[in-house]
mmCIF file of C-alpha atoms in Angstrom:
data_model
loop_
_atom_site.group_PDB
_atom_site.id
_atom_site.type_symbol
_atom_site.label_atom_id
_atom_site.label_comp_id
_atom_site.label_asym_id
_atom_site.label_seq_id
_atom_site.Cartn_x
_atom_site.Cartn_y
_atom_site.Cartn_z
ATOM 1 C CA MET A 1 -28.938 8.630 -0.770
ATOM 2 C CA THR A 2 -25.730 8.421 -2.808
ATOM 3 C CA THR A 3 -23.781 5.615 -0.784
ATOM 4 C CA GLN A 4 -19.863 4.912 -1.046
ATOM 5 C CA LEU A 5 -18.292 1.910 0.166
ATOM 6 C CA ALA A 6 -14.531 1.120 0.652
ATOM 7 C CA PHE A 7 -13.171 -2.263 1.186
ATOM 8 C CA VAL A 8 -9.520 -2.503 2.792
ATOM 9 C CA GLU A 9 -7.691 -5.070 3.741
ATOM 10 C CA SER A 10 -4.435 -3.489 5.232
ATOM 11 C CA PRO A 11 -3.630 -0.132 6.776
ATOM 12 C CA VAL A 12 -1.874 1.437 3.857
ATOM 13 C CA GLN A 13 -5.433 0.988 1.700
ATOM 14 C CA LEU A 14 -7.395 2.538 4.753
ATOM 15 C CA LEU A 15 -5.012 5.712 4.971
ATOM 16 C CA ASN A 16 -5.385 6.338 1.407
ATOM 17 C CA VAL A 17 -9.259 5.851 1.674
ATOM 18 C CA LEU A 18 -8.831 8.513 4.475
ATOM 19 C CA GLU A 19 -6.393 10.753 1.998
ATOM 20 C CA TRP A 20 -9.323 10.038 -0.877
ATOM 21 C CA ALA A 21 -12.243 11.315 1.295
ATOM 22 C CA HIS A 22 -10.066 14.318 2.188
ATOM 23 C CA THR A 23 -10.123 15.236 -1.163
ATOM 24 C CA GLN A 24 -13.670 15.175 -1.852
ATOM 25 C CA THR A 25 -14.367 17.710 1.044
ATOM 26 C CA ALA A 26 -11.191 19.989 -0.246
ATOM 27 C CA PRO A 27 -11.525 22.701 -2.825
ATOM 28 C CA ARG A 28 -11.927 20.711 -6.461
ATOM 29 C CA SER A 29 -8.655 22.845 -7.359
ATOM 30 C CA ALA A 30 -6.631 20.861 -4.828
ATOM 31 C CA ALA A 31 -7.252 17.335 -6.542
ATOM 32 C CA VAL A 32 -5.365 16.647 -9.844
ATOM 33 C CA GLU A 33 -6.505 14.889 -12.195
ATOM 34 C CA ARG A 34 -5.600 13.209 -15.483
ATOM 35 C CA VAL A 35 -7.631 11.105 -18.064
ATOM 36 C CA GLY A 36 -5.970 8.334 -19.833
ATOM 37 C CA THR A 37 -5.958 8.511 -23.964
ATOM 38 C CA THR A 38 -5.341 5.140 -25.391
ATOM 39 C CA ASP A 39 -15.956 -4.002 15.193
ATOM 40 C CA GLY A 40 -12.034 -3.226 15.614
ATOM 41 C CA ALA A 41 -10.095 -2.539 18.929
ATOM 42 C CA PRO A 42 -9.433 1.019 20.060
ATOM 43 C CA ALA A 43 -6.066 2.774 19.472
ATOM 44 C CA GLY A 44 -3.288 1.143 21.374
ATOM 45 C CA PRO A 45 -1.353 3.850 24.173
ATOM 46 C CA GLY A 46 0.486 6.442 22.970
ATOM 47 C CA LEU A 47 -1.769 7.410 19.694
ATOM 48 C CA PRO A 48 -2.180 10.961 19.452
ATOM 49 C CA ALA A 49 -5.319 12.534 18.632
ATOM 50 C CA PRO A 50 -4.886 13.876 15.343
ATOM 51 C CA ARG A 51 -5.286 18.061 14.777
ATOM 52 C CA THR A 52 -8.795 18.544 13.293
ATOM 53 C CA PRO A 53 -7.896 19.900 9.406
ATOM 54 C CA THR A 54 -9.189 22.938 8.115
ATOM 55 C CA ASN A 55 -11.073 21.516 5.541
ATOM 56 C CA ALA A 56 -14.571 19.736 7.011
ATOM 57 C CA ALA A 57 -14.123 15.906 8.106
ATOM 58 C CA PRO A 58 -15.770 13.518 5.878
ATOM 59 C CA SER A 59 -19.141 13.234 8.205
ATOM 60 C CA THR A 60 -19.836 16.887 8.199
ATOM 61 C CA GLY A 61 -19.724 17.013 4.368
ATOM 62 C CA ASP A 62 -23.305 16.496 2.160
ATOM 63 C CA PRO A 63 -24.894 13.325 4.025
ATOM 64 C CA THR A 64 -26.164 12.055 0.590
ATOM 65 C CA ASP A 65 -22.416 11.154 0.095
ATOM 66 C CA ALA A 66 -22.006 8.660 3.147
ATOM 67 C CA LEU A 67 -18.815 6.580 3.068
ATOM 68 C CA THR A 68 -18.747 3.707 4.835
ATOM 69 C CA VAL A 69 -15.482 1.448 5.197
ATOM 70 C CA VAL A 70 -15.648 -2.319 5.589
ATOM 71 C CA VAL A 71 -12.622 -3.867 6.824
ATOM 72 C CA LEU A 72 -11.573 -7.487 5.538
ATOM 73 C CA SER A 73 -9.545 -8.083 8.302
ATOM 74 C CA PRO A 74 -6.561 -10.098 7.206
ATOM 75 C CA THR A 75 -5.073 -12.772 9.801
ATOM 76 C CA ASP A 76 -1.247 -11.854 10.402
ATOM 77 C CA PRO A 77 -1.204 -9.891 13.786
ATOM 78 C CA MET A 78 0.605 -6.944 12.540
ATOM 79 C CA SER A 79 -1.530 -5.710 10.195
ATOM 80 C CA ARG A 80 -4.377 -6.270 12.563
ATOM 81 C CA GLY A 81 -2.580 -4.388 14.993
ATOM 82 C CA GLN A 82 -2.204 -1.545 12.213
ATOM 83 C CA LEU A 83 -5.657 -1.698 10.962
ATOM 84 C CA ARG A 84 -7.448 -1.228 14.286
ATOM 85 C CA ARG A 85 -5.716 1.716 14.938
ATOM 86 C CA MET A 86 -6.440 3.159 11.474
ATOM 87 C CA ALA A 87 -9.854 2.326 11.892
ATOM 88 C CA GLN A 88 -9.867 4.515 14.947
ATOM 89 C CA LEU A 89 -8.041 7.118 13.089
ATOM 90 C CA ALA A 90 -11.082 6.752 10.440
ATOM 91 C CA ARG A 91 -13.907 7.088 13.038
ATOM 92 C CA ASP A 92 -11.916 10.481 14.595
ATOM 93 C CA GLN A 93 -12.652 11.706 11.004
ATOM 94 C CA GLY A 94 -16.185 10.852 11.071
ATOM 95 C CA LEU A 95 -16.052 7.897 8.817
ATOM 96 C CA THR A 96 -18.501 4.575 9.584
ATOM 97 C CA VAL A 97 -16.068 1.680 9.925
ATOM 98 C CA HIS A 98 -17.255 -2.048 10.115
ATOM 99 C CA TRP A 99 -14.565 -4.731 11.288
ATOM 100 C CA GLN A 100 -15.704 -8.070 9.050
ATOM 101 C CA GLU A 101 -13.688 -11.177 10.089
ATOM 102 C CA ALA A 102 -13.554 -11.962 6.250
ATOM 103 C CA ARG A 103 -11.074 -14.963 7.060
ATOM 104 C CA GLY A 104 -12.446 -16.483 10.433
ATOM 105 C CA GLY A 105 -12.435 -20.045 10.034
ATOM 106 C CA ARG A 106 -15.001 -21.961 8.025
ATOM 107 C CA GLY A 107 -18.273 -20.258 6.880
ATOM 108 C CA ALA A 108 -16.395 -16.594 7.244
ATOM 109 C CA LEU A 109 -16.777 -16.403 3.056
ATOM 110 C CA VAL A 110 -20.616 -16.892 3.215
ATOM 111 C CA ARG A 111 -21.209 -14.768 6.370
ATOM 112 C CA THR A 112 -19.339 -11.929 4.775
ATOM 113 C CA LEU A 113 -21.232 -12.158 1.391
ATOM 114 C CA ARG A 114 -24.352 -12.251 3.049
ATOM 115 C CA ARG A 115 -23.488 -9.349 5.268
ATOM 116 C CA LEU A 116 -22.535 -7.369 2.547
ATOM 117 C CA ALA A 117 -24.799 -8.082 -0.544
ATOM 118 C CA ARG A 118 -27.402 -5.297 0.354
ATOM 119 C CA PRO A 119 -25.031 -2.333 0.927
ATOM 120 C CA LEU A 120 -22.983 -3.718 -2.160
ATOM 121 C CA ARG A 121 -26.039 -3.741 -4.592
ATOM 122 C CA SER A 122 -27.116 0.007 -3.328
ATOM 123 C CA ALA A 123 -23.468 1.398 -3.453
ATOM 124 C CA GLU A 124 -22.985 4.300 -6.274
ATOM 125 C CA ARG A 125 -19.304 4.004 -5.770
ATOM 126 C CA VAL A 126 -17.327 1.273 -4.589
ATOM 127 C CA ILE A 127 -13.458 2.114 -3.606
ATOM 128 C CA ILE A 128 -11.035 -0.909 -3.108
ATOM 129 C CA GLY A 129 -7.186 -0.856 -2.502
ATOM 130 C CA ASP A 130 -6.238 -4.343 -3.579
ATOM 131 C CA PRO A 131 -7.351 -5.175 -7.354
ATOM 132 C CA PHE A 132 -5.502 -8.517 -7.258
ATOM 133 C CA SER A 133 -7.182 -9.384 -3.931
ATOM 134 C CA ARG A 134 -9.268 -13.071 -4.710
ATOM 135 C CA TYR A 135 -11.689 -11.689 -2.334
ATOM 136 C CA VAL A 136 -12.350 -8.235 -4.094
ATOM 137 C CA GLN A 137 -12.388 -9.994 -6.892
ATOM 138 C CA LEU A 138 -15.156 -12.395 -5.902
ATOM 139 C CA LEU A 139 -17.350 -9.370 -4.504
ATOM 140 C CA LEU A 140 -16.898 -7.138 -8.103
ATOM 141 C CA THR A 141 -17.926 -10.597 -9.999
ATOM 142 C CA LEU A 142 -21.077 -10.948 -7.733
ATOM 143 C CA PHE A 143 -21.872 -6.716 -7.584
ATOM 144 C CA ALA A 144 -20.808 -4.303 -10.345
ATOM 145 C CA PRO A 145 -20.581 -0.642 -9.109
ATOM 146 C CA ARG A 146 -21.309 2.231 -11.333
ATOM 147 C CA HIS A 147 -18.602 3.854 -10.030
ATOM 148 C CA LEU A 148 -15.052 2.416 -8.876
ATOM 149 C CA THR A 149 -12.139 4.022 -7.376
ATOM 150 C CA VAL A 150 -8.703 2.082 -6.755
ATOM 151 C CA VAL A 151 -6.541 3.405 -4.184
ATOM 152 C CA ASP A 152 -2.677 2.723 -3.519
ATOM 153 C CA ASP A 153 -1.745 -0.158 -1.868
ATOM 154 C CA GLY A 154 1.941 -0.386 -2.486
ATOM 155 C CA THR A 155 3.794 -0.588 -5.944
ATOM 156 C CA ALA A 156 1.230 -3.019 -7.100
ATOM 157 C CA THR A 157 -1.018 -0.196 -8.509
ATOM 158 C CA MET A 158 1.732 0.352 -11.175
ATOM 159 C CA GLU A 159 1.649 -3.057 -12.322
ATOM 160 C CA PHE A 160 -2.439 -3.227 -12.069
ATOM 161 C CA ALA A 161 -2.603 0.049 -14.224
ATOM 162 C CA ALA A 162 -0.352 -1.660 -16.878
ATOM 163 C CA GLN A 163 -1.860 -4.919 -16.810
ATOM 164 C CA LEU A 164 -5.127 -3.045 -17.426
ATOM 165 C CA GLY A 165 -4.116 -1.100 -20.165
ATOM 166 C CA ARG A 166 -2.842 -4.148 -21.923
ATOM 167 C CA GLY A 167 -5.685 -6.369 -21.084
ATOM 168 C CA GLU A 168 -3.790 -8.674 -19.261
ATOM 169 C CA ARG A 169 -5.209 -11.146 -16.632
ATOM 170 C CA LEU A 170 -4.187 -9.910 -13.419
ATOM 171 C CA VAL A 171 -1.084 -11.333 -11.857
ATOM 172 C CA ARG A 172 0.947 -9.764 -9.021
ATOM 173 C CA TRP A 173 4.566 -9.228 -10.056
ATOM 174 C CA HIS A 174 6.470 -11.168 -8.071
ATOM 175 C CA ARG A 175 4.409 -14.411 -8.854
ATOM 176 C CA LYS A 176 5.380 -16.644 -11.555
ATOM 177 C CA GLY A 177 3.610 -16.526 -14.860
ATOM 178 C CA GLY A 178 2.445 -20.027 -14.770
ATOM 179 C CA LEU A 179 -1.349 -20.885 -13.650
ATOM 180 C CA GLY A 180 -1.337 -23.276 -10.731
ATOM 181 C CA PRO A 181 -4.434 -25.545 -9.500
ATOM 182 C CA ARG A 182 -6.013 -22.719 -7.675
ATOM 183 C CA GLU A 183 -5.008 -19.918 -10.166
ATOM 184 C CA LEU A 184 -6.913 -22.193 -12.972
ATOM 185 C CA VAL A 185 -9.864 -22.648 -10.790
ATOM 186 C CA LEU A 186 -9.987 -19.056 -9.911
ATOM 187 C CA ALA A 187 -9.697 -18.050 -13.548
ATOM 188 C CA PRO A 188 -13.170 -17.162 -14.414
ATOM 189 C CA VAL A 189 -13.344 -15.043 -11.312
ATOM 190 C CA THR A 190 -10.283 -13.355 -12.282
ATOM 191 C CA THR A 191 -11.244 -12.877 -15.806
ATOM 192 C CA LEU A 192 -14.687 -11.394 -14.943
ATOM 193 C CA ALA A 193 -13.480 -9.022 -12.096
ATOM 194 C CA ARG A 194 -10.894 -7.797 -14.577
ATOM 195 C CA ARG A 195 -13.738 -6.933 -17.418
ATOM 196 C CA ARG A 196 -15.213 -5.173 -13.754
ATOM 197 C CA LEU A 197 -12.459 -3.040 -13.338
ATOM 198 C CA ALA A 198 -12.053 -1.700 -16.463
ATOM 199 C CA PRO A 199 -14.421 1.515 -17.921
ATOM 200 C CA ALA A 200 -17.486 0.905 -19.381
ATOM 201 C CA ARG A 201 -20.790 2.053 -20.696
ATOM 202 C CA GLY A 202 -22.264 3.061 -17.562
ATOM 203 C CA ARG A 203 -19.474 2.654 -15.409
ATOM 204 C CA THR A 204 -16.225 5.056 -14.456
ATOM 205 C CA VAL A 205 -12.858 4.288 -13.462
ATOM 206 C CA GLU A 206 -10.655 6.334 -11.474
ATOM 207 C CA ILE A 207 -7.068 5.440 -9.788
ATOM 208 C CA PHE A 208 -6.434 7.750 -6.925
ATOM 209 C CA THR A 209 -2.244 7.274 -6.721
ATOM 210 C CA SER A 210 0.943 8.971 -5.500
ATOM 211 C CA LEU A 211 2.944 6.663 -7.965
ATOM 212 C CA PRO A 212 3.520 7.350 -11.414
ATOM 213 C CA VAL A 213 1.014 5.236 -13.837
ATOM 214 C CA GLU A 214 0.048 5.124 -17.414
ATOM 215 C CA ALA A 215 -3.583 5.625 -17.135
ATOM 216 C CA PRO A 216 -5.325 3.110 -19.550
ATOM 217 C CA GLU A 217 -7.993 4.675 -21.795
ATOM 218 C CA GLY A 218 -10.852 6.009 -20.098
ATOM 219 C CA VAL A 219 -9.733 5.442 -16.486
ATOM 220 C CA THR A 220 -9.199 9.248 -14.336
ATOM 221 C CA VAL A 221 -5.701 8.770 -12.241
ATOM 222 C CA THR A 222 -6.279 11.746 -9.580
ATOM 223 C CA GLU A 223 -3.178 12.516 -7.814
ATOM 224 C CA ASN A 224 -2.662 11.483 -3.838
ATOM 225 C CA ALA A 225 -0.586 14.247 -2.547
ATOM 226 C CA TYR A 226 -0.968 13.060 1.212
ATOM 227 C CA ALA A 227 -2.705 16.382 1.899
ATOM 228 C CA TRP A 228 -4.870 14.716 5.042
ATOM 229 C CA THR A 229 -1.519 13.573 6.385
ATOM 230 C CA ARG A 230 0.325 16.849 6.161
ATOM 231 C CA ASP A 231 -2.536 18.435 7.856
ATOM 232 C CA THR A 232 -3.350 16.409 10.503
ATOM 233 C CA PHE A 233 0.148 15.248 11.713
ATOM 234 C CA GLY A 234 3.671 17.138 12.227
ATOM 235 C CA PRO A 235 5.856 18.293 11.276
ATOM 236 C CA PRO A 236 8.081 15.922 12.908
ATOM 237 C CA MET A 237 11.187 16.450 14.975
ATOM 238 C CA LEU A 238 14.295 15.092 13.053
ATOM 239 C CA THR A 239 16.959 13.122 14.723
ATOM 240 C CA GLY A 240 20.597 13.608 13.700
ATOM 241 C CA GLY A 241 21.220 10.286 12.071
ATOM 242 C CA ALA A 242 19.622 7.834 9.342
ATOM 243 C CA ASP A 243 16.630 5.639 9.484
ATOM 244 C CA LEU A 244 16.412 2.294 7.210
ATOM 245 C CA VAL A 245 13.135 1.088 5.833
ATOM 246 C CA GLY A 246 12.696 -2.521 5.530
ATOM 247 C CA THR A 247 11.090 -4.368 2.911
ATOM 248 C CA SER A 248 9.180 -7.875 2.565
ATOM 249 C CA LEU A 249 11.187 -8.809 -0.759
ATOM 250 C CA VAL A 250 12.719 -11.837 1.190
ATOM 251 C CA GLU A 251 9.372 -12.956 2.254
ATOM 252 C CA THR A 252 7.986 -12.783 -1.145
ATOM 253 C CA GLY A 253 10.849 -15.275 -2.408
ATOM 254 C CA VAL A 254 12.388 -12.099 -4.558
ATOM 255 C CA VAL A 255 15.817 -11.453 -2.676
ATOM 256 C CA ASP A 256 17.852 -13.689 -1.190
ATOM 257 C CA ALA A 257 18.049 -13.235 2.557
ATOM 258 C CA ASP A 258 22.139 -13.353 2.931
ATOM 259 C CA HIS A 259 22.135 -10.713 0.461
ATOM 260 C CA TYR A 260 19.411 -8.953 2.150
ATOM 261 C CA ALA A 261 21.247 -9.227 5.714
ATOM 262 C CA ARG A 262 24.386 -7.900 3.863
ATOM 263 C CA VAL A 263 23.145 -4.872 2.486
ATOM 264 C CA VAL A 264 21.297 -3.569 5.522
ATOM 265 C CA SER A 265 24.530 -4.038 7.590
ATOM 266 C CA GLU A 266 26.637 -2.076 4.825
ATOM 267 C CA LEU A 267 23.955 0.577 4.470
ATOM 268 C CA ALA A 268 23.717 1.116 8.414
ATOM 269 C CA ARG A 269 27.472 1.662 8.588
ATOM 270 C CA ALA A 270 27.271 3.645 5.357
ATOM 271 C CA HIS A 271 24.607 6.390 6.331
ATOM 272 C CA GLY A 272 25.097 5.925 10.627
ATOM 273 C CA ALA A 273 21.669 4.890 10.905
ATOM 274 C CA THR A 274 19.936 3.337 14.187
ATOM 275 C CA ARG A 275 16.755 2.218 13.843
ATOM 276 C CA TYR A 276 15.407 0.086 10.925
ATOM 277 C CA PHE A 277 11.747 0.381 10.333
ATOM 278 C CA ALA A 278 10.023 -3.193 9.822
ATOM 279 C CA HIS A 279 7.395 -3.613 7.359
ATOM 280 C CA ARG A 280 4.530 -5.344 8.625
ATOM 281 C CA ARG A 281 4.951 -8.816 6.854
ATOM 282 C CA GLU A 282 8.933 -9.277 7.693
ATOM 283 C CA SER A 283 9.500 -12.353 9.735
ATOM 284 C CA ALA A 284 10.811 -12.196 13.024
ATOM 285 C CA GLU A 285 13.764 -14.509 12.393
ATOM 286 C CA LYS A 286 14.945 -12.088 9.908
ATOM 287 C CA LEU A 287 14.257 -9.083 12.032
ATOM 288 C CA HIS A 288 16.199 -10.751 15.055
ATOM 289 C CA ARG A 289 19.245 -11.620 12.546
ATOM 290 C CA ILE A 290 19.244 -7.828 11.662
ATOM 291 C CA ALA A 291 19.082 -6.781 15.147
ATOM 292 C CA VAL A 292 22.022 -9.008 16.176
ATOM 293 C CA GLU A 293 24.368 -8.453 13.305
ATOM 294 C CA THR A 294 23.609 -4.888 12.586
ATOM 295 C CA GLY A 295 22.962 -3.502 16.109
ATOM 296 C CA LEU A 296 19.878 -1.337 14.504
ATOM 297 C CA GLN A 297 17.027 -1.062 16.893
ATOM 298 C CA VAL A 298 14.294 -2.556 14.919
ATOM 299 C CA VAL A 299 11.143 -0.497 15.317
ATOM 300 C CA ARG A 300 7.595 -2.388 14.367
ATOM 301 C CA PRO A 301 5.475 0.615 13.286
ATOM 302 C CA GLU A 302 1.894 0.818 14.950
ATOM 303 C CA LEU A 303 0.861 2.743 11.607
ATOM 304 C CA PRO A 304 1.842 3.175 8.394
ATOM 305 C CA LEU A 305 5.035 4.496 7.725
ATOM 306 C CA GLU A 306 3.940 7.770 6.155
ATOM 307 C CA LEU A 307 2.132 8.559 9.298
ATOM 308 C CA ILE A 308 4.874 7.576 11.713
ATOM 309 C CA ALA A 309 7.417 9.525 9.730
ATOM 310 C CA ARG A 310 5.017 12.517 9.719
ATOM 311 C CA ARG A 311 4.881 12.185 13.314
ATOM 312 C CA GLY A 312 8.331 12.067 14.297
ATOM 313 C CA PRO A 313 11.087 11.637 15.616
ATOM 314 C CA ILE A 314 12.447 10.738 11.877
ATOM 315 C CA GLY A 315 16.210 10.584 10.714
ATOM 316 C CA ARG A 316 17.449 13.589 8.453
ATOM 317 C CA THR A 317 17.705 10.568 6.081
ATOM 318 C CA VAL A 318 15.400 7.714 5.041
ATOM 319 C CA VAL A 319 17.187 5.044 3.696
ATOM 320 C CA SER A 320 14.753 2.480 1.560
ATOM 321 C CA PHE A 321 14.778 -0.217 -0.698
ATOM 322 C CA PRO A 322 12.443 -0.049 -3.764
ATOM 323 C CA SER A 323 8.743 0.202 -2.702
ATOM 324 C CA THR A 324 6.082 2.477 -2.137
ATOM 325 C CA VAL A 325 7.508 4.869 0.130
ATOM 326 C CA VAL A 326 10.104 6.196 -2.268
ATOM 327 C CA HIS A 327 7.152 7.697 -3.725
ATOM 328 C CA THR A 328 5.120 8.725 -0.680
ATOM 329 C CA LEU A 329 7.345 9.723 2.007
ATOM 330 C CA PRO A 330 8.564 12.680 -0.177
ATOM 331 C CA LEU A 331 4.911 14.101 -0.343
ATOM 332 C CA ALA A 332 4.417 13.542 3.350
ATOM 333 C CA LEU A 333 7.490 14.967 4.279
ATOM 334 C CA ALA A 334 7.651 17.726 2.096
ATOM 335 C CA GLY A 335 9.138 20.927 3.536
ATOM 336 C CA THR A 336 10.580 19.223 6.767
ATOM 337 C CA GLY A 337 14.138 18.889 5.311
ATOM 338 C CA VAL A 338 14.101 15.275 5.616
ATOM 339 C CA LYS A 339 16.414 13.486 2.567
ATOM 340 C CA VAL A 340 15.189 10.215 0.939
ATOM 341 C CA ALA A 341 17.214 8.046 -0.597
ATOM 342 C CA VAL A 342 16.705 4.390 -2.470
ATOM 343 C CA ILE A 343 18.845 1.627 -3.183
ATOM 344 C CA ASP A 344 19.012 -0.339 -6.409
ATOM 345 C CA ILE A 345 18.310 -4.255 -6.011
ATOM 346 C CA ALA A 346 21.070 -5.903 -7.571
ATOM 347 C CA PRO A 347 20.538 -8.776 -9.911
ATOM 348 C CA GLU A 348 22.402 -11.215 -8.277
ATOM 349 C CA TRP A 349 20.342 -10.540 -4.998
ATOM 350 C CA LEU A 350 17.624 -12.148 -6.238
ATOM 351 C CA ARG A 351 16.713 -15.838 -5.804
ATOM 352 C CA ALA A 352 16.730 -18.165 -8.696
ATOM 353 C CA THR A 353 12.934 -18.908 -8.258
ATOM 354 C CA ALA A 354 12.115 -15.143 -8.424
ATOM 355 C CA SER A 355 9.760 -14.092 -11.280
ATOM 356 C CA PRO A 356 11.397 -13.292 -14.318
ATOM 357 C CA ARG A 357 9.839 -9.963 -14.130
ATOM 358 C CA ALA A 358 11.002 -8.922 -10.935
ATOM 359 C CA GLN A 359 14.526 -7.218 -11.905
ATOM 360 C CA GLY A 360 12.665 -4.888 -14.062
ATOM 361 C CA PHE A 361 9.580 -4.024 -11.992
ATOM 362 C CA LEU A 362 12.036 -3.083 -8.971
ATOM 363 C CA SER A 363 14.053 -0.911 -11.372
ATOM 364 C CA GLY A 364 11.212 0.798 -12.832
ATOM 365 C CA ILE A 365 10.375 1.785 -9.162
ATOM 366 C CA THR A 366 13.645 3.112 -8.400
ATOM 367 C CA GLY A 367 14.136 4.692 -12.029
ATOM 368 C CA THR A 368 10.172 6.529 -11.471
ATOM 369 C CA ALA A 369 11.080 7.850 -7.919
ATOM 370 C CA ALA A 370 10.424 11.189 -7.045
ATOM 371 C CA HIS A 371 13.183 13.424 -8.375
ATOM 372 C CA GLU A 372 13.755 14.437 -4.480
ATOM 373 C CA VAL A 373 15.023 11.041 -4.011
ATOM 374 C CA ASP A 374 18.281 10.230 -4.120
ATOM 375 C CA ARG A 375 19.465 7.128 -5.757
ATOM 376 C CA LEU A 376 21.865 4.726 -4.136
ATOM 377 C CA THR A 377 23.252 1.914 -6.200
ATOM 378 C CA ALA A 378 25.350 -0.998 -4.940
ATOM 379 C CA ARG A 379 28.051 -3.306 -7.032
ATOM 380 C CA ALA A 380 29.365 -6.690 -6.057
ATOM 381 C CA SER A 381 31.539 -8.914 -8.006
ATOM 382 C CA HIS A 382 30.995 -11.668 -5.811
ATOM 383 C CA PRO A 383 28.219 -11.978 -3.122
ATOM 384 C CA ALA A 384 30.980 -12.080 -0.514
ATOM 385 C CA ASP A 385 32.335 -9.210 -1.577
ATOM 386 C CA ARG A 386 32.355 -5.625 0.273
ATOM 387 C CA LEU A 387 29.669 -3.587 -1.434
ATOM 388 C CA GLU A 388 30.045 0.007 -2.398
ATOM 389 C CA PHE A 389 27.600 2.369 -2.705
ATOM 390 C CA GLY A 390 27.739 5.380 -5.415
#
């Protein structure tokens, strides 16, 4: 039996594994490819049962192509909650899902490796969502799959493809370039994992993405058009106003907290926004400040935003900071009449400790947004000045 094994650590990764599985049961022409040349809890109350897609669910396809999803559970409550709900959706689609407390205290790593050793050795294809994950990198150093698929987990996919193409070590874009003590210890693991993530004789590599990436030599890029999401949910009811999409740029040390709060307030006034969809990693303190200072209703989504927006209700305009959603929402909401807009990150918003690559990377996300996305700019001669959008 040909087995396929997916490792996910975030709700978006699991959503995109479902999207990838959908392309395997859809007609071949529905998936656009290009090759480079150079135990979780049940769903919470109110979660609707998805419509049965017109295509066969993965479990009704060829049994020799069995797909098993292993959730390497994170520790933060928001991510765990969304993952539990996504895991139930995956089970509803016929996938086998195993919940693994991979970070559950002392001995968790050894227990996880012992449990996963046999399925990893027999897997014909391994699907991962975060090639920068130390956990995934360790698994790849121990077991080398014949076929590897990387699905989106945010804009880091763009950086991964670029670094793989340049033969560089894998470093998240918002991290400083220097190697700390922990990075030095893990450097051999990262180096070997990077080799396992590259195509080689007897090994194929696929990037399944909705983002504009430059395919390294020999890597197949398959377009993620969010067909499963559109086939399963919606179309949504539209509200009259606008919604704002939050970001964890403050939490990752890239953007100054005061600048961020000020811009959110200006965006809310300029666009008549009433709701703020929080990123799952945003701190409670920051969200409380936003609610008090702006009057926005702060919403902590139970599912990835693409599904929340597709289910509705959603504003006729969705305004986002640079993030994956400026690429994914236009796909998930195609044909609904929703307009997506992205706001540029001005250099003065960045913290002094931000990575030197941060400004260029964020500008690249904005500049490569889908042509249906409006681009907003904010200019301020002084941090305390009123921002103007144009």
